[in-house]
Every structure is written in C-alpha cells, then in structure tokens.
mmCIF file of C-alpha atoms and ligand atoms in Angstrom:
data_model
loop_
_atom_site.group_PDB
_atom_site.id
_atom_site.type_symbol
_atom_site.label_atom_id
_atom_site.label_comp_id
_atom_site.label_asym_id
_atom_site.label_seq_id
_atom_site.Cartn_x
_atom_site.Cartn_y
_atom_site.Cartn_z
ATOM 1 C CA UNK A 1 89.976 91.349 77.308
ATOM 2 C CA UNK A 2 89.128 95.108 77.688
ATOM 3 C CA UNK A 3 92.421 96.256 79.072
ATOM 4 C CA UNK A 4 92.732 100.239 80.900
ATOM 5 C CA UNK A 5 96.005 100.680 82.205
ATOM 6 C CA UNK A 6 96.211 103.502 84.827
ATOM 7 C CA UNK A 7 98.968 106.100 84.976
ATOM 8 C CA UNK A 8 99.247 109.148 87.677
ATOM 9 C CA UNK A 9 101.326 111.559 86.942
ATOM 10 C CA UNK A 10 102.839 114.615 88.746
ATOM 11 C CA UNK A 11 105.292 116.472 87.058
ATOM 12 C CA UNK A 12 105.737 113.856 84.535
ATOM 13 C CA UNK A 13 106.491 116.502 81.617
ATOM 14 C CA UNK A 14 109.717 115.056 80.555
ATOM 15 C CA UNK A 15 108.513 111.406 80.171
ATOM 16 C CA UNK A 16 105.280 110.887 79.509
ATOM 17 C CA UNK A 17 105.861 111.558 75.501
ATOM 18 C CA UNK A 18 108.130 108.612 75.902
ATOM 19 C CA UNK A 19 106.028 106.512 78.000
ATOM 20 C CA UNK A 20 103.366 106.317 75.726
ATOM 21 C CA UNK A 21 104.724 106.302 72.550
ATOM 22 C CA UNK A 22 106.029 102.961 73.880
ATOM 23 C CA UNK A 23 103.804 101.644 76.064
ATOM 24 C CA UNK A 24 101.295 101.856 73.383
ATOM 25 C CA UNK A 25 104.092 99.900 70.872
ATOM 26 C CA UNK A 26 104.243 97.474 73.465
ATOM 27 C CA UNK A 27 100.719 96.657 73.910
ATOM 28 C CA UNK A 28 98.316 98.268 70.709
ATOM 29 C CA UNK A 29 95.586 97.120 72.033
ATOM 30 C CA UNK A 30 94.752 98.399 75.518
ATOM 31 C CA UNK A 31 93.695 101.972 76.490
ATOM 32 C CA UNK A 32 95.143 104.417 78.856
ATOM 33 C CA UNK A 33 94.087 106.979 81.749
ATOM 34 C CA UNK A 34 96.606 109.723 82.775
ATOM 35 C CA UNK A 35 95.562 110.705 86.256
ATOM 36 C CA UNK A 36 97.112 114.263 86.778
ATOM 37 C CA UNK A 37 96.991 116.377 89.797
ATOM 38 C CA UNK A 38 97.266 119.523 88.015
ATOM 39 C CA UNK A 39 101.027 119.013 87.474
ATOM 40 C CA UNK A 40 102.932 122.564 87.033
ATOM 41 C CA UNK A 41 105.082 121.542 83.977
ATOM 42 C CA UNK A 42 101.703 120.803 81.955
ATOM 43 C CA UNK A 43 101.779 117.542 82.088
ATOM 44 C CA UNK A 44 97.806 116.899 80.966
ATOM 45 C CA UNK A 45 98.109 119.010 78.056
ATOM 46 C CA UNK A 46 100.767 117.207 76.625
ATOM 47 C CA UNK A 47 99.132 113.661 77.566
ATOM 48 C CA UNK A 48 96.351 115.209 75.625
ATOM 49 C CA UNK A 49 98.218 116.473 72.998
ATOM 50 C CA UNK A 50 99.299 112.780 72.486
ATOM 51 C CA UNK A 51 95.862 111.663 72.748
ATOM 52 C CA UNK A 52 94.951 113.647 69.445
ATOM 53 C CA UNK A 53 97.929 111.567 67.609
ATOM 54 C CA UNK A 54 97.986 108.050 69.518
ATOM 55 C CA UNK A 55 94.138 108.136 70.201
ATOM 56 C CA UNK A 56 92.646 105.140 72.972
ATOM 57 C CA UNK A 57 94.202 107.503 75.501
ATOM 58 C CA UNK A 58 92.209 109.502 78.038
ATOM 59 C CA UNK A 59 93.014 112.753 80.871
ATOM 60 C CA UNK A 60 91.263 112.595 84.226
ATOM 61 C CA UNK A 61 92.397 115.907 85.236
ATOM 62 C CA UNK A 62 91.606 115.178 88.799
ATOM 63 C CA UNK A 63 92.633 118.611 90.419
ATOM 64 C CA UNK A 64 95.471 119.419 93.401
ATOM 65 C CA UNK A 65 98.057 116.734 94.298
ATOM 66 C CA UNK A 66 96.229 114.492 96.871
ATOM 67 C CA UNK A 67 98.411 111.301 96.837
ATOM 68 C CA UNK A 68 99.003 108.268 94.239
ATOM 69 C CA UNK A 69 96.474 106.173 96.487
ATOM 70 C CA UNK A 70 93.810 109.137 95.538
ATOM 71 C CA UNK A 71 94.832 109.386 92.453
ATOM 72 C CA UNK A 72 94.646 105.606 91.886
ATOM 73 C CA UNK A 73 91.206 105.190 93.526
ATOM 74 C CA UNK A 74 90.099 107.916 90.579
ATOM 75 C CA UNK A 75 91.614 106.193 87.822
ATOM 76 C CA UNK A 76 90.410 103.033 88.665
ATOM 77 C CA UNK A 77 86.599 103.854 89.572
ATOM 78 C CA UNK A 78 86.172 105.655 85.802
ATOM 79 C CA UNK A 79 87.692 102.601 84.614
ATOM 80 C CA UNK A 80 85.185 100.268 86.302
ATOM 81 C CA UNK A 81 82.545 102.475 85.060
ATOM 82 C CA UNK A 82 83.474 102.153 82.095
ATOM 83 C CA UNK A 83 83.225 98.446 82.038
ATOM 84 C CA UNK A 84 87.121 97.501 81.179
ATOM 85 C CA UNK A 85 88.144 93.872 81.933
ATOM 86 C CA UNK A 86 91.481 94.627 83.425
ATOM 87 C CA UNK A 87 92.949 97.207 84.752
ATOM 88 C CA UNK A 88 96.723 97.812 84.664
ATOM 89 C CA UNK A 89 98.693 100.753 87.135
ATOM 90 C CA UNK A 90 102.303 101.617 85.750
ATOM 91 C CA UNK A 91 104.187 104.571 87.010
ATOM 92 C CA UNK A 92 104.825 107.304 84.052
ATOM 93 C CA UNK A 93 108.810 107.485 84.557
ATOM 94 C CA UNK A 94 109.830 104.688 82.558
ATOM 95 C CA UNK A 95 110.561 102.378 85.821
ATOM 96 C CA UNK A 96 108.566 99.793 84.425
ATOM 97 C CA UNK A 97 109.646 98.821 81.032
ATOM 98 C CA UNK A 98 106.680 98.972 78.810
ATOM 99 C CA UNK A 99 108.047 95.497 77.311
ATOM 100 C CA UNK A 100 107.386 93.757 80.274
ATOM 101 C CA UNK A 101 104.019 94.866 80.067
ATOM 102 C CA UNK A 102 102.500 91.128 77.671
ATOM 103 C CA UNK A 103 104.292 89.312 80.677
ATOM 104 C CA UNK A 104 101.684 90.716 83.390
ATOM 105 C CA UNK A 105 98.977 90.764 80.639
ATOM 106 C CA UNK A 106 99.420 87.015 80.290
ATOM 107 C CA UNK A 107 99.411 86.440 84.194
ATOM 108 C CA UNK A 108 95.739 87.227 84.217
ATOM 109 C CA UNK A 109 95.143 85.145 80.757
ATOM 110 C CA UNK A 110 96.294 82.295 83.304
ATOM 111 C CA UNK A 111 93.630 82.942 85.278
ATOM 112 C CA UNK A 112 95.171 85.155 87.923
ATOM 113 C CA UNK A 113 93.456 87.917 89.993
ATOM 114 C CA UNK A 114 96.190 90.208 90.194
ATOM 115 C CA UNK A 115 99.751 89.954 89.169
ATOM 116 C CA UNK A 116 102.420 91.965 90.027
ATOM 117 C CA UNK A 117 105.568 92.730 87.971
ATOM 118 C CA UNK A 118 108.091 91.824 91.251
ATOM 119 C CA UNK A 119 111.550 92.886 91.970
ATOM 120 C CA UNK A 120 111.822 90.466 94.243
ATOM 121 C CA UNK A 121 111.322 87.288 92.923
ATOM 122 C CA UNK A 122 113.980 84.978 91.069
ATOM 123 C CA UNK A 123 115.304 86.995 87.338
ATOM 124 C CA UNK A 124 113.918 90.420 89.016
ATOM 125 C CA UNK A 125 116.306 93.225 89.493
ATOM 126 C CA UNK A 126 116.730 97.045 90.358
ATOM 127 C CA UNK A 127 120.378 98.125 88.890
ATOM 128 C CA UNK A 128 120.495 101.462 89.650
ATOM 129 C CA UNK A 129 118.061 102.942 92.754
ATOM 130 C CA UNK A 130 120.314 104.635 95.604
ATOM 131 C CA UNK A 131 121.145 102.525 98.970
ATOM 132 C CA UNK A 132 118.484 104.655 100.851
ATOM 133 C CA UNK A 133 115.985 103.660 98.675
ATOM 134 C CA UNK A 134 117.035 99.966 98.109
ATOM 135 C CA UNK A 135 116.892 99.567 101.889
ATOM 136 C CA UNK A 136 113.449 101.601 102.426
ATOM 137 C CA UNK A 137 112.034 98.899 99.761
ATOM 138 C CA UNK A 138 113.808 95.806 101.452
ATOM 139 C CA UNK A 139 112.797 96.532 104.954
ATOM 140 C CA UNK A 140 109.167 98.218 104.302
ATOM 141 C CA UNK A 141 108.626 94.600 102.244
ATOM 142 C CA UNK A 142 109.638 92.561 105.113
ATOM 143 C CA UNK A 143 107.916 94.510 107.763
ATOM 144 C CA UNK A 144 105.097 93.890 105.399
ATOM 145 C CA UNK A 145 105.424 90.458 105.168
ATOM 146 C CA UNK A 146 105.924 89.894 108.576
ATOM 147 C CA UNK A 147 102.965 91.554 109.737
ATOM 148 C CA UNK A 148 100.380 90.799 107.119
ATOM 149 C CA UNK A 149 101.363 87.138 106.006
ATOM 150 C CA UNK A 150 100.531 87.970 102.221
ATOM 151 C CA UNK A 151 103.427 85.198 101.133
ATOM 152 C CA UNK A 152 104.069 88.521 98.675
ATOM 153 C CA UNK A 153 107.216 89.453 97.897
ATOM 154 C CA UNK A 154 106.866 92.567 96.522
ATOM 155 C CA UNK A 155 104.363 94.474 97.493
ATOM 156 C CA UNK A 156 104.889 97.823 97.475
ATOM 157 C CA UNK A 157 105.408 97.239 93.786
ATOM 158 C CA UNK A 158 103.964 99.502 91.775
ATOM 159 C CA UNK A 159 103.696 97.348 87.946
ATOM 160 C CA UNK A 160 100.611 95.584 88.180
ATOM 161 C CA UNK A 161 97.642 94.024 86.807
ATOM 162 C CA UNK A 162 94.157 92.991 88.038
ATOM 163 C CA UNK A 163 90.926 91.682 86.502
ATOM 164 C CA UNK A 164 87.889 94.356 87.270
ATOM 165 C CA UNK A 165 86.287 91.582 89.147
ATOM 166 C CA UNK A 166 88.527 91.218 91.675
ATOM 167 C CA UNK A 167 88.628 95.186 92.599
ATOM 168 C CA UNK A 168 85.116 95.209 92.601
ATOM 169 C CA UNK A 169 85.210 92.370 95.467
ATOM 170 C CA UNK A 170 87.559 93.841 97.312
ATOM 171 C CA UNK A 171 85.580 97.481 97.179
ATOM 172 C CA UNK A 172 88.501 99.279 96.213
ATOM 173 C CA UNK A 173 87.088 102.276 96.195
ATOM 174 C CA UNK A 174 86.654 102.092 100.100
ATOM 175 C CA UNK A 175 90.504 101.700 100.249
ATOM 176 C CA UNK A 176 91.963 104.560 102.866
ATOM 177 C CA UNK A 177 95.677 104.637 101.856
ATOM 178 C CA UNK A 178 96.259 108.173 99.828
ATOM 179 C CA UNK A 179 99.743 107.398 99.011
ATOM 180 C CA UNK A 180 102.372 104.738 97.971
ATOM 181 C CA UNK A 181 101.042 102.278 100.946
ATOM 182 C CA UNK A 182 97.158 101.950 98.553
ATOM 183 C CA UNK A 183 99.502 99.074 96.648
ATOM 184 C CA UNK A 184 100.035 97.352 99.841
ATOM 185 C CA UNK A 185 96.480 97.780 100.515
ATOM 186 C CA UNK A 186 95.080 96.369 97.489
ATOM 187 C CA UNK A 187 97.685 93.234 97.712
ATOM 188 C CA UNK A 188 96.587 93.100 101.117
ATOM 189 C CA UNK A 189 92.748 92.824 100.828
ATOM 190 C CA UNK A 190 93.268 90.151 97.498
ATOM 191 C CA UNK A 191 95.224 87.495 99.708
ATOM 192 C CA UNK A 192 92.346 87.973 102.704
ATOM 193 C CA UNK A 193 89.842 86.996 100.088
ATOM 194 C CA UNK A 194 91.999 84.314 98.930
ATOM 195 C CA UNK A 195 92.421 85.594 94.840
ATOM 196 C CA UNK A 196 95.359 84.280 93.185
ATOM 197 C CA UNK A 197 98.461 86.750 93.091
ATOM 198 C CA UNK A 198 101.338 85.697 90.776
ATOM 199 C CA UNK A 199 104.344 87.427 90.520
ATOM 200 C CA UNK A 200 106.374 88.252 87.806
ATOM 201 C CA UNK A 201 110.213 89.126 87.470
ATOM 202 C CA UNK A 202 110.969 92.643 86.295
ATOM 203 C CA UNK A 203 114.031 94.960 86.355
ATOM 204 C CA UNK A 204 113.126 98.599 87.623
ATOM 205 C CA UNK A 205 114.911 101.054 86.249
ATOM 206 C CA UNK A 206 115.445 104.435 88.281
ATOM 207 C CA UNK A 207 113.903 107.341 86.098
ATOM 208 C CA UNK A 208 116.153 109.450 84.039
ATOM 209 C CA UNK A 209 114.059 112.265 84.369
ATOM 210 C CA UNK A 210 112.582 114.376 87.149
ATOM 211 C CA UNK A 211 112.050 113.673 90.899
ATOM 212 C CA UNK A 212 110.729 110.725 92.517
ATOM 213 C CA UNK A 213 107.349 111.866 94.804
ATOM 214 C CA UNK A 214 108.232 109.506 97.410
ATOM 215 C CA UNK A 215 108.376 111.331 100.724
ATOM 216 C CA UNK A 216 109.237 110.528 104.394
ATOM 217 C CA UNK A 217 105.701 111.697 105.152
ATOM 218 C CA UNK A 218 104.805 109.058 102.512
ATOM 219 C CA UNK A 219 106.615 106.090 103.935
ATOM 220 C CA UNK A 220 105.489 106.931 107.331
ATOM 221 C CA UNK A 221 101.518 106.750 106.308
ATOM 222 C CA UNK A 222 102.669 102.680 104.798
ATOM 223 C CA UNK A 223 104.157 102.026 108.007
ATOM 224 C CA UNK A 224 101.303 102.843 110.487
ATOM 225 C CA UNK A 225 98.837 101.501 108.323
ATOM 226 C CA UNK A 226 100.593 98.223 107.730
ATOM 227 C CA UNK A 227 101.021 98.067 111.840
ATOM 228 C CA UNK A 228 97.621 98.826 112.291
ATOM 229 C CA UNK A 229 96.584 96.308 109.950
ATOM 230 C CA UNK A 230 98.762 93.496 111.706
ATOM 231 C CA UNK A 231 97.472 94.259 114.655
ATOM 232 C CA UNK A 232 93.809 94.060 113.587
ATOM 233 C CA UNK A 233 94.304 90.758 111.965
ATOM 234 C CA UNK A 234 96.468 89.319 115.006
ATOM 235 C CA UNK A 235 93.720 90.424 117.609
ATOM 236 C CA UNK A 236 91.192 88.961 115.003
ATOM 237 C CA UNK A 237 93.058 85.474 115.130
ATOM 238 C CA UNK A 238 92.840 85.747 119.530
ATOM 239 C CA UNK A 239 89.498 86.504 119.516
ATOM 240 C CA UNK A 240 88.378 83.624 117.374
ATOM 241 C CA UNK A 241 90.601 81.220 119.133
ATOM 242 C CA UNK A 242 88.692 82.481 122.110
ATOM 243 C CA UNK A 243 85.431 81.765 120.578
ATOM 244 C CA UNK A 244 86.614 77.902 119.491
ATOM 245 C CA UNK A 245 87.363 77.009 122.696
ATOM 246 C CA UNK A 246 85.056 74.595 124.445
HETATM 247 N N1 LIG B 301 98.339 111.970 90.146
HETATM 248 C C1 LIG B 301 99.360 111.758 91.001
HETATM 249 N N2 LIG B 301 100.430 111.027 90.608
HETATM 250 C C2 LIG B 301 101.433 110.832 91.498
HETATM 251 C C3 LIG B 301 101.415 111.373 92.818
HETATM 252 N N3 LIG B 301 102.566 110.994 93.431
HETATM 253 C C4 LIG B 301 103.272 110.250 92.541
HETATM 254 N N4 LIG B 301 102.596 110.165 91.369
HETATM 255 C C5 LIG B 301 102.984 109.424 90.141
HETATM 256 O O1 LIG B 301 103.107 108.070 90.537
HETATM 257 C C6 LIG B 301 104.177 107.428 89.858
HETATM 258 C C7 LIG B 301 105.210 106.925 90.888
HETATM 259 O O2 LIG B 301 105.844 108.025 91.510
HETATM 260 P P1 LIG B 301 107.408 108.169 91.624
HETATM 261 O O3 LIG B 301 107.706 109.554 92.051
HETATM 262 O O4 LIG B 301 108.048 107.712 90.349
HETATM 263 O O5 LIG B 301 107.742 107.193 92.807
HETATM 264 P P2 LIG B 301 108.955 106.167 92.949
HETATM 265 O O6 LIG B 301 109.061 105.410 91.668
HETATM 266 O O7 LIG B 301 108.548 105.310 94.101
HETATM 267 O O8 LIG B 301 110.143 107.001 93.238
HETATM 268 C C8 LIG B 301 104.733 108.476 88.880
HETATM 269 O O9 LIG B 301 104.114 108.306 87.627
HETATM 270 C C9 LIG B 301 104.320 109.790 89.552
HETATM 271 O O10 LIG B 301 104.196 110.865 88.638
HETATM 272 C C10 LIG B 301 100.273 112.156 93.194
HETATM 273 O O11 LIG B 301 100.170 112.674 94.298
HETATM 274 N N5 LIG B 301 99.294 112.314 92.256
HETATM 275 MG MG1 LIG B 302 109.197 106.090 89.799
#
C-alpha cells in the first residue's frame, strides 16, 4: 500500500539527518513529508538537502510555528491529495524507533483502521523520560480514558498509523486541536465511528538532542478539550435516554 509517513519538525536540526537515514533503512518503501514551521536552525534545508540524496522525501514548508495539530492537519491533507494509502505520523527526535516502524505497518495489513505504537500496553516501555513527564502522560491518559471511554490506552501517543480511508471519514481536516491534544482527537473520533484501533508495544526513548515543544500552555489546550468533549458525549447519552423513554 501507498505509505506517507508524516513528520513535523521544529528545531529538529540535530536529528533529522539521523531520522531519516534510518527510518528510510527501516522501511524502503514508503515516502516522507517534513512539516516545518520555519524552524531557526534550518531544519527544511537540511531535510531537503537529504531529499536530493535519499529521494521519496518531500518539505511542506508550512510557515510560523502554529502547533503539531496544525502542522499535522497540513501534512496529512497533501498526503490525501496525493492519493497515499496510509498515512504514518512519527515525531523527528528519534522517540520512536524507526524499527518498530513494520510492526505498525503490519497492524493495518491486519485490517486495522489505525494503530498506535503504545507505551502502555503489555512489552511497552519509556526508560528514560523525567517523573514530571511520566506523570503528565499517566494522568492526561487516564483523565482521557475516563472521560471519553476510547478503551485506548495510549492515546496521546504520538507513533501511529492509519489507512487514508479512515481520516477521510472522520474529516480530519475539520479537527480543532492545534497542538499535542489533535492525537487524542483523531483516536477520539475513530472509536465514535467504531474503526478498529490496535495497539502496539513500543519503548520511547527520550531524545538525545534538542528540546521537547511540549508546553504547559500545550497540556492545558488537551485538558479542556478532552473535558469538553466528555461532557458533550455524557449530555448526548441524557438526552437520548430522555428521548427512549415511553
Ligand atoms: N511543524 C511543527 N512541528 C512541531 C511543533 N511542535 C512540535 N513539533 C514536532 O513534533 C514532534 C514532537 O515534539 P516533541 O517536542 O518531541 O514532543 P515530546 O516528544 O512530547 O516531548 C517533534 O518532531 C517536533 O519537532 C510545531 O509547532 N510545528
Ligand atoms: Mg519527542
């Protein structure tokens, strides 16, 4: 299948040499889109200086930093344009290891709608992320979980695969989150329309170079749209109980 796996980067200078060089090893056959936000440390140029030598690998150089969700919602539209079958997203640090990469490829084989590499699922790991982090992933997943009933483990994961089909049904480019909370959303609007989500164990490594993006500002955008979400569906559930009743 016509495979387009989606990368943003912002300030991904130091690693996206790396990243590709073995992403592409990993996987030969399937095609890539750097989303930059006009990333200071040149980024694009040397994703397109790659290009030239790796070939199969494209720049959306999508202007100022607006947010991964943005970013994403980019990415993904040229690539159902373009008419790719599947459509991968996979941070540029080196988090997800490009080896796991077949695993979540084979997930949609099966006949899956989107699978997501997991951290949180049996033989999935994260070594090495700080406390403050570990705990902002635990508890934003079960808030998550509590309020939206996905049954998914992970899902602010960001390792994932989907078939174009089920993006187009679930209109992602009407998705509102502009940061880190547009995976929730996407994982979110698959299990209302009842696709299949599998997940798959992976073990995230923290980067070894640069920052992480992730922001307080960030996290608090997740958390109100998640609530407001919950809410929604909860007063959706009353209101057709209302309705049933004789
Ligand atoms: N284009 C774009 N990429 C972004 C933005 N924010 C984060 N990224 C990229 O999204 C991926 C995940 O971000 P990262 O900082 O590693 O987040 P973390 O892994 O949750 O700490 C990386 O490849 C970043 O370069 C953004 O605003 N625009
Ligand atoms: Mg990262």
């Amino acid at each position: 299948m016509r495979t387009l796996v989606v990368v943003p980067t912002y300030l991904e200078g130091e690693n996206i040499e790396e990243y590709l060089r073995r992403t592409r090893a990993a996987a030969p056959d399937v095609d890539f889109l750097v989303v930059d936000d006009d990333s200071p440390d040149g980024t694009a140029d040397l994703a397109e200086k790659l290009a030239g030598e790796l070939g199969q690998i494209e720049v959306l150089r999508h202007g100022a930093k607006s947010g991964l969700g943005t970013a994403y919602r980019a990415g993904m539209g040229l690539g159902l344009e373009r008419g790719y079958e599947v459509l991968v997203q996979m941070d540029a640090d080196l988090s997800h290891d490009p080896a796991a990469l077949p695993s979540l490829l084979a997930g949609i084989d099966e006949g899956a709608d989107l699978v997501i590499g997991s951290r949180y699922v049996p033989g999935g790991a994260i070594p090495h992320w700080p406390l403050r982090r570990r705990l902002l992933s635990r508890y934003g997943n079960a808030y998550t979980s509590l309020l939206l009933k996905t049954g998914v483990r992970d899902a602010t994961a960001g390792f994932r695969a989907y078939t174009a089909d089920v993006l187009r049904s679930i209109d992602v480019l009407r998705t509102r989150a502009t940061g880190y909370g547009f995976q929730i959303e996407l994982a979110y609007r698959v299990h209302k329309l009842g696709g299949t989500i599998v997940e798959v164990p992976i073990t995230f490594a923290d980067r070894r170079h640069g920052i992480s993006k992730m922001t307080l500002k960030i996290a608090a955008e997740e958390l109100t749209l998640v609530t407001w979400w919950g809410l929604r569906d909860r007063v959706e559930r009353l209101r057709r109980r209302v309705r049933a009743r004789p």
